[in-house]
Short mmCIF file of C-alpha atoms and ligand atoms in Angstrom, two decimals:
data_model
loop_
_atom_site.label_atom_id
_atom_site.label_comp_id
_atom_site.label_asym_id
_atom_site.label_seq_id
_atom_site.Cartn_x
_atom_site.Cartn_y
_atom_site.Cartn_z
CA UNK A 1479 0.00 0.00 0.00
CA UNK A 1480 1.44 3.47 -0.63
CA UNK A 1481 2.38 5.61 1.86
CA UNK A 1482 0.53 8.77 3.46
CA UNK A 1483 2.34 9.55 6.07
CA UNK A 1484 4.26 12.81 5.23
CA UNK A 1485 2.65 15.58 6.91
CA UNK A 1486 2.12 18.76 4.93
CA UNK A 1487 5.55 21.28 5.71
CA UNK A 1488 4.93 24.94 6.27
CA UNK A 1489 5.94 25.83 2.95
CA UNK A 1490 2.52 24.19 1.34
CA UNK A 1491 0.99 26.74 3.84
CA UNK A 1492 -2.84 27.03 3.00
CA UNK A 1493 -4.40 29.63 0.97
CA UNK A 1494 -7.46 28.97 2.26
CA UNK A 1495 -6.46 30.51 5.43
CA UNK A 1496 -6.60 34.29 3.85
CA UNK A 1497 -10.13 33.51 2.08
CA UNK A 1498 -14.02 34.15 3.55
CA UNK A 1499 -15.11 30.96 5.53
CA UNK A 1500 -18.44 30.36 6.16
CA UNK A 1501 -20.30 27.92 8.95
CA UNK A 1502 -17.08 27.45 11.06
CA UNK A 1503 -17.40 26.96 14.55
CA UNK A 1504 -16.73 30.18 17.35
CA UNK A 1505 -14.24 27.97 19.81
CA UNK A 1506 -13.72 30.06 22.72
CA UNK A 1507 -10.34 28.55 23.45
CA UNK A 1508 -7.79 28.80 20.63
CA UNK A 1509 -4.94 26.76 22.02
CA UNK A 1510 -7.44 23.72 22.96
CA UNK A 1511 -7.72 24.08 18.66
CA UNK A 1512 -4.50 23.82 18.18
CA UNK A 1513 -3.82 20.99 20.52
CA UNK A 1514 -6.44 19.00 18.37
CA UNK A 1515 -5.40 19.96 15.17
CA UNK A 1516 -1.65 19.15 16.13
CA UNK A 1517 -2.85 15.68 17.81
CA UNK A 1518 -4.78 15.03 14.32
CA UNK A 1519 -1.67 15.87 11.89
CA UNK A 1520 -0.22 13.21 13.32
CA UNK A 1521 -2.81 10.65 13.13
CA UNK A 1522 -2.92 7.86 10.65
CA UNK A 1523 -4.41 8.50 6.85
CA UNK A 1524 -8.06 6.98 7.40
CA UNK A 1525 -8.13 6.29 3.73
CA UNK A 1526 -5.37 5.97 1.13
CA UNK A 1527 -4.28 7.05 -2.11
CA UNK A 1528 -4.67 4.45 -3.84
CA UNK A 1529 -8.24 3.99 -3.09
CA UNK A 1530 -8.77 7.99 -4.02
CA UNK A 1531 -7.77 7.14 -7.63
CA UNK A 1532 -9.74 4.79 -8.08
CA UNK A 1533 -12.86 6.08 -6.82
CA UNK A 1534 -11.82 9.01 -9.25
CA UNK A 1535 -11.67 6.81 -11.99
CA UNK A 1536 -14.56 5.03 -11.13
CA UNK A 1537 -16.60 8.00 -11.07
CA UNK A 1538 -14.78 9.13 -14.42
CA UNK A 1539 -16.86 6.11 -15.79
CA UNK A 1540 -20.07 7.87 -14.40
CA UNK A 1541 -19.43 10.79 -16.05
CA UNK A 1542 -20.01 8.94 -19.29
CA UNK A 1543 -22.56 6.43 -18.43
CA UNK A 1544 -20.33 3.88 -17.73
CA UNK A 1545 -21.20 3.18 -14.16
CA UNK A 1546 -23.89 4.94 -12.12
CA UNK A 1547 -22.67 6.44 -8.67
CA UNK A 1548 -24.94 5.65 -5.37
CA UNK A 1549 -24.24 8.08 -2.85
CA UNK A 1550 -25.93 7.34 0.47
CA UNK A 1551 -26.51 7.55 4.34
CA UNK A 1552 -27.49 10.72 7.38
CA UNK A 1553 -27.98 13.80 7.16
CA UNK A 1554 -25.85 14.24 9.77
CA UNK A 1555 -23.99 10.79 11.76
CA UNK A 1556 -23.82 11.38 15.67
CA UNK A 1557 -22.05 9.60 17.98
CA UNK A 1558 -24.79 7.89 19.97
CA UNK A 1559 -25.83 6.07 16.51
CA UNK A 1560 -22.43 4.65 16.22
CA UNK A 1561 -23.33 1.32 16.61
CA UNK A 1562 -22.68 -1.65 14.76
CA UNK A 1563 -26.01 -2.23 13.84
CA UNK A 1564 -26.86 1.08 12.82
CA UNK A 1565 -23.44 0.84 10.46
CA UNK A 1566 -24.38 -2.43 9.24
CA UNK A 1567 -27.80 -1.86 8.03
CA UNK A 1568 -26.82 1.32 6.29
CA UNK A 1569 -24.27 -0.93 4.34
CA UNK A 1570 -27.15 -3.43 4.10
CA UNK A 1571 -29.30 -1.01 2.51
CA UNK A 1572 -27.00 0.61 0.16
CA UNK A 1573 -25.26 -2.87 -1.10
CA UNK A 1574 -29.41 -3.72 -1.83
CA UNK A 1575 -29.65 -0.68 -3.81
CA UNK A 1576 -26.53 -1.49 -5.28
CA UNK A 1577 -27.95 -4.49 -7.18
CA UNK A 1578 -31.18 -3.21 -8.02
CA UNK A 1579 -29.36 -0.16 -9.89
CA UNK A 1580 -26.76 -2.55 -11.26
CA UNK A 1581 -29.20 -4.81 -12.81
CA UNK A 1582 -30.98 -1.79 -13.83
CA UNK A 1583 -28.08 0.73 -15.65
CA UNK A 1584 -26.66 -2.84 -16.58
CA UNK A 1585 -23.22 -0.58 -15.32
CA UNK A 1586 -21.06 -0.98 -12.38
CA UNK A 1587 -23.02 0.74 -9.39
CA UNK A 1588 -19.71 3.16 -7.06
CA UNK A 1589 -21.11 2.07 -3.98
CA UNK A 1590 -20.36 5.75 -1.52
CA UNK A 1591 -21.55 5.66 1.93
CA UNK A 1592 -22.41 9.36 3.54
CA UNK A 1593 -20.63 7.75 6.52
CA UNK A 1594 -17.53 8.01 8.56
CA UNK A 1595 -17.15 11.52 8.81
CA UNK A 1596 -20.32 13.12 8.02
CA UNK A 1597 -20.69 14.94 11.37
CA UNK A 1598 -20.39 18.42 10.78
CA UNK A 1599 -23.48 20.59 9.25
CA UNK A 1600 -24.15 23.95 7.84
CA UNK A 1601 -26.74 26.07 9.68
CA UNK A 1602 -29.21 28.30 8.03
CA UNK A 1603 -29.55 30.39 10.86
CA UNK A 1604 -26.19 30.76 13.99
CA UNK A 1605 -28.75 29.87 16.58
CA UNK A 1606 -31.98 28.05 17.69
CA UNK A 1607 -34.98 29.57 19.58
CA UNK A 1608 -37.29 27.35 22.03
CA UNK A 1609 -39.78 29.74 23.63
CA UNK A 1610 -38.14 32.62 25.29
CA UNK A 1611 -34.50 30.20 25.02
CA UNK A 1612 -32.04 30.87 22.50
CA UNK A 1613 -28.83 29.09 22.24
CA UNK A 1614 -25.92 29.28 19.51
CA UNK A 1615 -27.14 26.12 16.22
CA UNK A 1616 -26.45 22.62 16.78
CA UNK A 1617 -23.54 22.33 14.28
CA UNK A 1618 -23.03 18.47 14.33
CA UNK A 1619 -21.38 15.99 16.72
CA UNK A 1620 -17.93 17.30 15.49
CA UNK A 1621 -18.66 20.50 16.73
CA UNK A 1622 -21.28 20.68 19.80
CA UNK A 1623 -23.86 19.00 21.68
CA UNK A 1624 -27.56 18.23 20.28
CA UNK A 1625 -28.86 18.88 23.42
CA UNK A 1626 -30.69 22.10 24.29
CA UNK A 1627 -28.34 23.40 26.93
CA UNK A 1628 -25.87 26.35 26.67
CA UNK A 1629 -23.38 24.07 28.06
CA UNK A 1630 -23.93 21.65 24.87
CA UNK A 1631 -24.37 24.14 22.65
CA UNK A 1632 -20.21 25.69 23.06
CA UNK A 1633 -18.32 24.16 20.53
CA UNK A 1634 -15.61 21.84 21.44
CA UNK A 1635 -12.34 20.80 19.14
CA UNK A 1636 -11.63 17.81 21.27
CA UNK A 1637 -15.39 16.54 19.29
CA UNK A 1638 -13.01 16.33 16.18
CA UNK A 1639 -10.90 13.55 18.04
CA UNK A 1640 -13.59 12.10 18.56
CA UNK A 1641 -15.22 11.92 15.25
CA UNK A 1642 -11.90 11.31 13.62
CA UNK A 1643 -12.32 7.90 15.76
CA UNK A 1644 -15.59 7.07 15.04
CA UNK A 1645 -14.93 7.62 11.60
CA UNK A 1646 -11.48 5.17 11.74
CA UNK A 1647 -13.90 2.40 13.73
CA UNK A 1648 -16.53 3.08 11.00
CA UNK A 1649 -14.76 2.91 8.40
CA UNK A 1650 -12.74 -0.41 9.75
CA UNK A 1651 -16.81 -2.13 10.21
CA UNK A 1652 -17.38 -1.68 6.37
CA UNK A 1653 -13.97 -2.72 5.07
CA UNK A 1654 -15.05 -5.56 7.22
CA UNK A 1655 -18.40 -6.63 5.88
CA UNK A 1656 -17.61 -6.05 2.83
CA UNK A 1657 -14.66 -7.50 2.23
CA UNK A 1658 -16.01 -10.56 4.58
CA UNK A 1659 -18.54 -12.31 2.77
CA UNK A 1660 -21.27 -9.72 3.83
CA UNK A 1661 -21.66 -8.27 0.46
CA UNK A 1662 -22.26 -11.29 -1.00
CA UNK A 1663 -24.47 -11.06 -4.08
CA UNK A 1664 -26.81 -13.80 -3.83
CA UNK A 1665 -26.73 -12.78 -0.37
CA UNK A 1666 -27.75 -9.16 -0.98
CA UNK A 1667 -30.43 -10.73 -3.48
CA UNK A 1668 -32.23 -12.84 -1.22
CA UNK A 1669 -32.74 -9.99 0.88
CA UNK A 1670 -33.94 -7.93 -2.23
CA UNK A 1671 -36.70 -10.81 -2.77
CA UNK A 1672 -37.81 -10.92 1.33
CA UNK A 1673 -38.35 -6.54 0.56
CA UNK A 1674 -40.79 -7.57 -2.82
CA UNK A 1675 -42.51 -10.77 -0.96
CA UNK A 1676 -44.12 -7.69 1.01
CA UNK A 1677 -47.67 -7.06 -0.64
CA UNK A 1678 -47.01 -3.08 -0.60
CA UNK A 1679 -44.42 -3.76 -2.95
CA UNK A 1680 -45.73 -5.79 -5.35
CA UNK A 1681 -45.51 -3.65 -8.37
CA UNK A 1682 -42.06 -4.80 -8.37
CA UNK A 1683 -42.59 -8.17 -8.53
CA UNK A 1684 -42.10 -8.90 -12.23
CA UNK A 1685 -38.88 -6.88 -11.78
CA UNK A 1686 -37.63 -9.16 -9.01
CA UNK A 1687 -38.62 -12.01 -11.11
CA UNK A 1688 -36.23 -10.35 -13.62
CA UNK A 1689 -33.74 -10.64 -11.08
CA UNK A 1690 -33.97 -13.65 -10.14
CA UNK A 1691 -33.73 -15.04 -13.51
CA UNK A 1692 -30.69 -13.10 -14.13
CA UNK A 1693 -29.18 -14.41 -11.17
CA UNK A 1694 -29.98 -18.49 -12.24
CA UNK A 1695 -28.86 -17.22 -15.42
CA UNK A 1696 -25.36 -16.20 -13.82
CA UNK A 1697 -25.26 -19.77 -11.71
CA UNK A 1698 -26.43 -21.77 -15.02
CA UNK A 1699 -23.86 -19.78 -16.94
CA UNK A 1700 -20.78 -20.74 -14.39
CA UNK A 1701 -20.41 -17.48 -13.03
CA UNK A 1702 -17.84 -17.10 -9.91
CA UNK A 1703 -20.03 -15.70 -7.20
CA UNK A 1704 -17.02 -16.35 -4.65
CA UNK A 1705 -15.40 -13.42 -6.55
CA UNK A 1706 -18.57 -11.60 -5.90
CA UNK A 1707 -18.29 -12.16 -2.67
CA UNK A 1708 -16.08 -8.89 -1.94
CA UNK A 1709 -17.24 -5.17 -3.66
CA UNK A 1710 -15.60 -1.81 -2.96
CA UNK A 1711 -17.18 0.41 -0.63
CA UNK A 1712 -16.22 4.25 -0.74
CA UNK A 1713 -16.66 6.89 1.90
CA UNK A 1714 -17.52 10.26 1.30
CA UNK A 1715 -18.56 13.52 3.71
CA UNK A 1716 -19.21 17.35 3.62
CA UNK A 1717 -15.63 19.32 3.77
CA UNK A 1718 -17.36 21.53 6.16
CA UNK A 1719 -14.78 22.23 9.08
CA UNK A 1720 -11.77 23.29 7.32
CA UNK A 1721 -9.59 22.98 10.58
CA UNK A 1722 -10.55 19.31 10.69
CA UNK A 1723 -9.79 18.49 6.53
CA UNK A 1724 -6.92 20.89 6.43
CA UNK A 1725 -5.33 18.58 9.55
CA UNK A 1726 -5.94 15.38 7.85
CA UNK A 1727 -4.26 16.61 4.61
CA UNK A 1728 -1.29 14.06 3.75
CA UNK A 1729 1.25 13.85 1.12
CA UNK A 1730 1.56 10.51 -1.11
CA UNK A 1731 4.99 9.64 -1.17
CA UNK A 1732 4.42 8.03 -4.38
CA UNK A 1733 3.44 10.95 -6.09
CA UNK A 1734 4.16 13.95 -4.29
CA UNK A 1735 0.63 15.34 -4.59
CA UNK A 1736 -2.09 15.92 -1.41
CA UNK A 1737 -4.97 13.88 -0.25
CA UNK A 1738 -7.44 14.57 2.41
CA UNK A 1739 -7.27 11.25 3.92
CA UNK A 1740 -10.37 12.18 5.84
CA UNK A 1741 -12.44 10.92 3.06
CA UNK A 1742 -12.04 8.95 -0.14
CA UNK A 1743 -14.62 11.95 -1.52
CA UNK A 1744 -15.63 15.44 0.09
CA UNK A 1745 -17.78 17.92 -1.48
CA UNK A 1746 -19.01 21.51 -0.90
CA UNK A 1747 -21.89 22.41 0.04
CA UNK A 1748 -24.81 24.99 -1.51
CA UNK A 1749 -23.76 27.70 1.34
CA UNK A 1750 -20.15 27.14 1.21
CA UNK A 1751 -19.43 26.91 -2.21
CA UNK A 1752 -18.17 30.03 -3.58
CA UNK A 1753 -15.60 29.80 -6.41
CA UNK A 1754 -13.02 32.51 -3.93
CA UNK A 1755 -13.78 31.01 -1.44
CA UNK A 1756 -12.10 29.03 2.06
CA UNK A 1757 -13.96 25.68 1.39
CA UNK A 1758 -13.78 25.80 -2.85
CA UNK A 1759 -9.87 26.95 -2.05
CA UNK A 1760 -8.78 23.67 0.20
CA UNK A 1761 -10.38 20.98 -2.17
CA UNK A 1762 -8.73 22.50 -4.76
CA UNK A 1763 -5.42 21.49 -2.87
CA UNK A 1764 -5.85 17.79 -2.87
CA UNK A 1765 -6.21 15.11 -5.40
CA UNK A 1766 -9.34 13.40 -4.23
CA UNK A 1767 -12.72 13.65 -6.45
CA UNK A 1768 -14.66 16.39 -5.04
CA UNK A 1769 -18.62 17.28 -4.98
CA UNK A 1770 -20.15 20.36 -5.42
CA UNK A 1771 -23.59 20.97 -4.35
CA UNK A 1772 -25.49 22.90 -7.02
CA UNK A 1773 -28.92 24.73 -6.01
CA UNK A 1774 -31.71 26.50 -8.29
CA UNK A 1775 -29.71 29.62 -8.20
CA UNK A 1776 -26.34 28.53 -9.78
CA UNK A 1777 -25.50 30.34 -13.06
CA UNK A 1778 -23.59 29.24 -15.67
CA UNK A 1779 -20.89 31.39 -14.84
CA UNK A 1780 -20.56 30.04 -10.85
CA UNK A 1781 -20.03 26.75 -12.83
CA UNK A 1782 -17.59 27.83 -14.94
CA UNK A 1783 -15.72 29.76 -12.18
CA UNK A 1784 -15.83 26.31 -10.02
CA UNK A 1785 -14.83 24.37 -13.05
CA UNK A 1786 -11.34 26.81 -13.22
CA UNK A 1787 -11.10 26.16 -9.82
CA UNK A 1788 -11.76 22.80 -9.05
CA UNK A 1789 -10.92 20.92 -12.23
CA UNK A 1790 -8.65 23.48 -14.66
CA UNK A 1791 -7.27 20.74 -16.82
CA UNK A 1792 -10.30 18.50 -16.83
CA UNK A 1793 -9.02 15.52 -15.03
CA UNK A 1794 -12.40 12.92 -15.68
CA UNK A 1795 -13.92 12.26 -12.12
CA UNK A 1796 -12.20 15.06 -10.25
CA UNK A 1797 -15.57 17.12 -10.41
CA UNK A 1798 -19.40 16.01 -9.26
CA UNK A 1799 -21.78 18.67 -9.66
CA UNK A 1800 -24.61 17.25 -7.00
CA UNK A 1801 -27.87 19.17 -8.11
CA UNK A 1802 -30.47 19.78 -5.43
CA UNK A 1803 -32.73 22.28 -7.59
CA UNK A 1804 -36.20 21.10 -5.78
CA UNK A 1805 -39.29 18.89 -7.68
CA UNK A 1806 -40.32 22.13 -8.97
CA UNK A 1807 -37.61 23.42 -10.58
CA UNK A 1808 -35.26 21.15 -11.58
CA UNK A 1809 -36.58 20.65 -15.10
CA UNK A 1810 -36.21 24.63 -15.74
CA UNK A 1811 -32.93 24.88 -14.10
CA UNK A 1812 -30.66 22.23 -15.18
CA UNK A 1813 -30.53 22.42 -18.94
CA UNK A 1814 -28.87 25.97 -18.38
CA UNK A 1815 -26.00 24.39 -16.36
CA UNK A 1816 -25.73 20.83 -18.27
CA UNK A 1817 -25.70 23.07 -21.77
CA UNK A 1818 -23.06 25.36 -19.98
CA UNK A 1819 -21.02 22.69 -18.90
CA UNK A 1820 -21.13 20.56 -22.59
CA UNK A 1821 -20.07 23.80 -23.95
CA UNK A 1822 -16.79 24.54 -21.73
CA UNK A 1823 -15.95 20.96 -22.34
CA UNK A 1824 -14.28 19.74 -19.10
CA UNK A 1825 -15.29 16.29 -17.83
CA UNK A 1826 -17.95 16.49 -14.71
CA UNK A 1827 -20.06 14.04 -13.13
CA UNK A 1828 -24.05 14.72 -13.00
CA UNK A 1829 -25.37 13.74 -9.63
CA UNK A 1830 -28.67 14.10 -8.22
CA UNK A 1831 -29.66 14.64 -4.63
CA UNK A 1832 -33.80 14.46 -4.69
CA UNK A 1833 -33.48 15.49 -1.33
CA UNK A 1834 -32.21 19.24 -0.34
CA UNK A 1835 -34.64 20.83 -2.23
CA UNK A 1836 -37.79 19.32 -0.84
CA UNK A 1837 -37.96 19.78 2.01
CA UNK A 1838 -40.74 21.03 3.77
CA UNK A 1839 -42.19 21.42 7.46
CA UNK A 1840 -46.09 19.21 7.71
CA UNK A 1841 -48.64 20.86 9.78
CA UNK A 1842 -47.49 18.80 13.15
CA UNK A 1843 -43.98 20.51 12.65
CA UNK A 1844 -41.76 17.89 11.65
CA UNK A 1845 -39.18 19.10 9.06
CA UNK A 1846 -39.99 15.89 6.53
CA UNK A 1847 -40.26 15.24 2.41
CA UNK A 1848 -42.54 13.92 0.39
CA UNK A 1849 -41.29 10.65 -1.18
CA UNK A 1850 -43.43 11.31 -4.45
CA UNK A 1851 -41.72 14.77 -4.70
CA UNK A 1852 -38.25 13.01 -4.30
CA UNK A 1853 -38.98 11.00 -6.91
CA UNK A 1854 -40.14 13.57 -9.04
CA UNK A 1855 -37.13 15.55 -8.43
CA UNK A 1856 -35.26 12.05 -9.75
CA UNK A 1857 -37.49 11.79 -12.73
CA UNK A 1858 -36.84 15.20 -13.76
CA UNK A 1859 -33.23 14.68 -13.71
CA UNK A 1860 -33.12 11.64 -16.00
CA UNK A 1861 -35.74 13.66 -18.07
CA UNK A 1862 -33.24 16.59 -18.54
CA UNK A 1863 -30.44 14.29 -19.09
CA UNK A 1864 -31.93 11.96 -21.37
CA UNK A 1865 -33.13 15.57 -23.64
CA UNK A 1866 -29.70 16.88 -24.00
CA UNK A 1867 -27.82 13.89 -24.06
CA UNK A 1868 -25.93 13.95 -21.51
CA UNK A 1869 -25.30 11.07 -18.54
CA UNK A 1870 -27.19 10.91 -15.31
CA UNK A 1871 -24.32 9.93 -13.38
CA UNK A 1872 -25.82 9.33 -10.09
CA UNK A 1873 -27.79 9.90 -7.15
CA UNK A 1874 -27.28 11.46 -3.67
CA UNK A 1875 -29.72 10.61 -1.30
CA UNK A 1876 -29.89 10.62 2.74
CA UNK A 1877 -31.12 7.50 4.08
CA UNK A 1878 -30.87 5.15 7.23
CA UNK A 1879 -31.13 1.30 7.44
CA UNK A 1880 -33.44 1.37 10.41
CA UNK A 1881 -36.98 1.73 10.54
CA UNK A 1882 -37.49 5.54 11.07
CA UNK A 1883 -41.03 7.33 9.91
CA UNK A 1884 -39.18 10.87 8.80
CA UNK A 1885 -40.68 11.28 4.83
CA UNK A 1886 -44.08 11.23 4.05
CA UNK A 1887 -45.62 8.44 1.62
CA UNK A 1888 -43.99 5.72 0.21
CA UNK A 1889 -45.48 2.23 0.24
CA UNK A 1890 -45.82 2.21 3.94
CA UNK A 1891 -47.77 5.25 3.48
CA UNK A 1892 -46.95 6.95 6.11
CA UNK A 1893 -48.93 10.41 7.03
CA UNK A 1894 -48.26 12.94 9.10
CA UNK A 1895 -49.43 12.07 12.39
CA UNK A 1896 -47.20 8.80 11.49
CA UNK A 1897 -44.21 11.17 11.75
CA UNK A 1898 -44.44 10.84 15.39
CA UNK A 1899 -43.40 7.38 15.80
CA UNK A 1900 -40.27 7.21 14.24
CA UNK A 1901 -38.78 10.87 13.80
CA UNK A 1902 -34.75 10.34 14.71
CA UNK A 1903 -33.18 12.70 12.99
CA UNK A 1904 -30.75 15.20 14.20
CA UNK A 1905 -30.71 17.53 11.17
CA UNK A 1906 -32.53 16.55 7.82
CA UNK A 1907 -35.45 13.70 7.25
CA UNK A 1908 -34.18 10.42 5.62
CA UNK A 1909 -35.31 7.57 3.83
CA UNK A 1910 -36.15 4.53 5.36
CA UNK A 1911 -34.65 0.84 4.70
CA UNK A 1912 -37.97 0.48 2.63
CA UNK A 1913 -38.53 3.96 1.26
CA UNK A 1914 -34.61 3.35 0.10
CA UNK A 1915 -35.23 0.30 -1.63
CA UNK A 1916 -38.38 2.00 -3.03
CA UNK A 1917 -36.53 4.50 -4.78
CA UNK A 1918 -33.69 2.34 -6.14
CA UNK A 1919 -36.48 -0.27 -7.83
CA UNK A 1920 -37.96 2.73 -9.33
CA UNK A 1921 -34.37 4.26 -10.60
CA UNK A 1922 -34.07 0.76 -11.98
CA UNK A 1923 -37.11 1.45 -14.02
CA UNK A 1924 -35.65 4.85 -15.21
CA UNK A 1925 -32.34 3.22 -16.03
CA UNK A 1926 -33.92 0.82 -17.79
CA UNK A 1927 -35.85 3.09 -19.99
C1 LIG B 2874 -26.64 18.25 3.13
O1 LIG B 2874 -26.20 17.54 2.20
O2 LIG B 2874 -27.01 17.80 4.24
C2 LIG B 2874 -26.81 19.70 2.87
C3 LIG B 2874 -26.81 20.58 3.86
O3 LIG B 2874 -26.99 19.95 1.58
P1 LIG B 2874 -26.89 21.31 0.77
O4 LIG B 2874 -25.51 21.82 0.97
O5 LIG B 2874 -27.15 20.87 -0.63
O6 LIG B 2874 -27.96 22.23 1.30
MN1 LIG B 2875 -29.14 17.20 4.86
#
């Protein structure tokens, strides 16, 4: 395995330093920061280089149809979910997807968990008001406690030691399953057939039957499924906290170049994403593929700017453009960009999250979505693909493998007094195992055409 382990000297000192920042935490103590950031530069990689490249070049294939990119898991991970079971049916959920969306593209699926790092979140507002209480925004487990308290609410930098673990034990429980046998694909398909045996989801029943034959098909045909046993599993988070990515930056002896070994992918998000500025300026340092989250009121231009930035010389798979344009307005706003983008030439990767723009609060005041409106959002971005020609690289979606009751509808139906049983979330509402599996049959359908 190549090496990581040269920190970053003084003399690679980071521009992003000098440049606007947005969403970073107020620590009251700066020396307990720099004791964390310190401890953390000398930490080992959590991912390597060799596994960045070829997540780039897998999603390089996406960018062309070749594959189709499943991006998945919490809005936000805390540390009380941690658990092995909560890890394990995420996995479970997202290596079921998997093979629905492989059978359907007929492409390799890049399997990307939202997982093992995705603990810091962008506020839309610096604080939170309960009656006549108001305390500084939960920012995510990295940075302060959920809880309501003004004690919970000061950010902490010892929280990044902390996540940086979580993430290292996280990441070391899905190397694990699936490299172990748990990702095995007749496995993964029996599990697919107990999820259409249920009567709500019969409409996909001719589809598993599809499957199924495919899979005797495979067995008839001689087909190693020991070698199928194993799949690559890729981990990807916001690049929020730019104390906490800048710290895990490490130079690949092999090479020379950077990495942000906090990730194998990181992306920006809509309210951090300016071309000039901090968060744009420190992916643009490191050689991993990078995101970019791309709302109804991008221009052409932002894109362009982002492109110079981000990807200059076109490198396939460096650059995602995640488009979260809303149900309503995605089949207005994309062609623009997607036109823009054809024009300037340089390689990106279309990816859709159905989620960020859709989300609403119901009349019992649970922030949720709608699952038809997700969809919709989804159908509108294979419509606007499939009209100019270009590839629908992918979806983004935030899910959980438990049995949660945070969007409204799906086959479950669930309503909004339903809400109330299940609502877990700490930041954003997520699919469920079933509402995920939902929405991958029906992408199947899409892909399928
Ligand atoms: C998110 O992905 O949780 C998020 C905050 O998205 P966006 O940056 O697109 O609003
Ligand atoms: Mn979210």
């Amino acid at each position: 395995m190549n090496e990581l382990s040269a920190a970053r000297t003084d003399a690679q000192a980071p521009a992003w330093r000098h440049l606007p920042a947005l969403q970073q935490p107020a620590y009251p103590d700066e020396a307990a920061l720099a004791d964390v950031v310190a401890d953390l530069r000398r930490r080992p990689p959590l991912v390597f280089a060799g596994e960045v490249d070829s997540l780039r070049n897998l999603i390089a294939q996406a960018s062309t149809g070749d594959a189709f990119v499943l991006m998945g898991g919490d809005c936000a991970e805390s540390f009380t979910h941690n658990t092995a079971d909560n890890i394990r049916l995420k996995v479970q959920t997202i290596l079921q997807m998997a093979a629905v969306l492989t059978y359907g593209a007929s492409t390799p699926v890049v399997k990307i968990g939202r997982m093992a790092g995705q603990y810091a979140k962008p506020r839309s507002s610096d604080t939170e008001t309960r009656g006549e209480v108001t305390l500084p925004a939960f920012r995510g487990d990295s940075v302060n406690g959920h809880e309501f308290t003004p004690e919970a609410r000061i950010p902490d930098p010892t929280r990044m030691l902390d996540a940086y673990l979580r993430s290292g034990t996280t990441l070391n429980l899905i190397r694990a399953f699936t490299m172990g046998g748990y990702a095995d694909l007749r496995e993964v398909h029996s599990w697919n057939r107990g999820f259409t045996a249920n009567p709500a989801y019969k409409r996909f029943e001719s589809f598993a039957e599809e499957l199924d034959r495919a899979m005797r098909f495979m067995e008839a045909a001689g087909v190693d499924f020991e070698a199928l046993r194993q799949v690559d599993f890729y981990a990807a988070h916001e690049a929020l906290l730019l104390e906490y990515e800048d710290a895990m930056i490490r130079e690949d002896s092999r090479s020379g170049r950077l990495y942000d070994t906090s990730a194998h992918m990181l992306w920006v998000g809509e309210r951090t994403r300016e071309a000039d500025g901090a968060h744009v300026a420190i992916l643009a340092g490191v050689h991993n593929p990078v995101g970019v989250k791309v709302g109804p009121t991008t221009s052409p231009d932002d894109l362009s700017r982002l492109m110079d930035r981000l990807n200059p010389e076109g490198l396939p798979g460096r650059l995602s453009l995640i488009t979260r344009m809303g149900a309503d307005r995605i089949r207005e706003a994309l062609p623009p960009l997607v036109e823009a983008v054809r024009v300037d030439g340089r390689p990106v990767t279309w990816i859709a999250d159905p989620m960020h723009g859709n989300t609403i609060t119901s009349d019992n005041g649970y922030k949720t979505r709608r699952f038809e409106t997700i969809l919709d959002e989804i159908r509108g971005f294979f419509e606007v693909h499939r009209t100019l020609g270009t590839a629908p690289g992918g979806i983004h979606v935030e899910l959980t493998g438990d049995d949660v009751t945070e969007v409204l509808g799906g086959g479950e139906h669930i309503d909004e007094a339903g809400l109330a049983e299940h609502y877990e979330t700490l930041v954003d509402p997520r699919l469920n195992h079933q509402q995920s599996l939902e929405v991958a049959f029906e992408i199947a359908e899409m892909l399928k055409g």
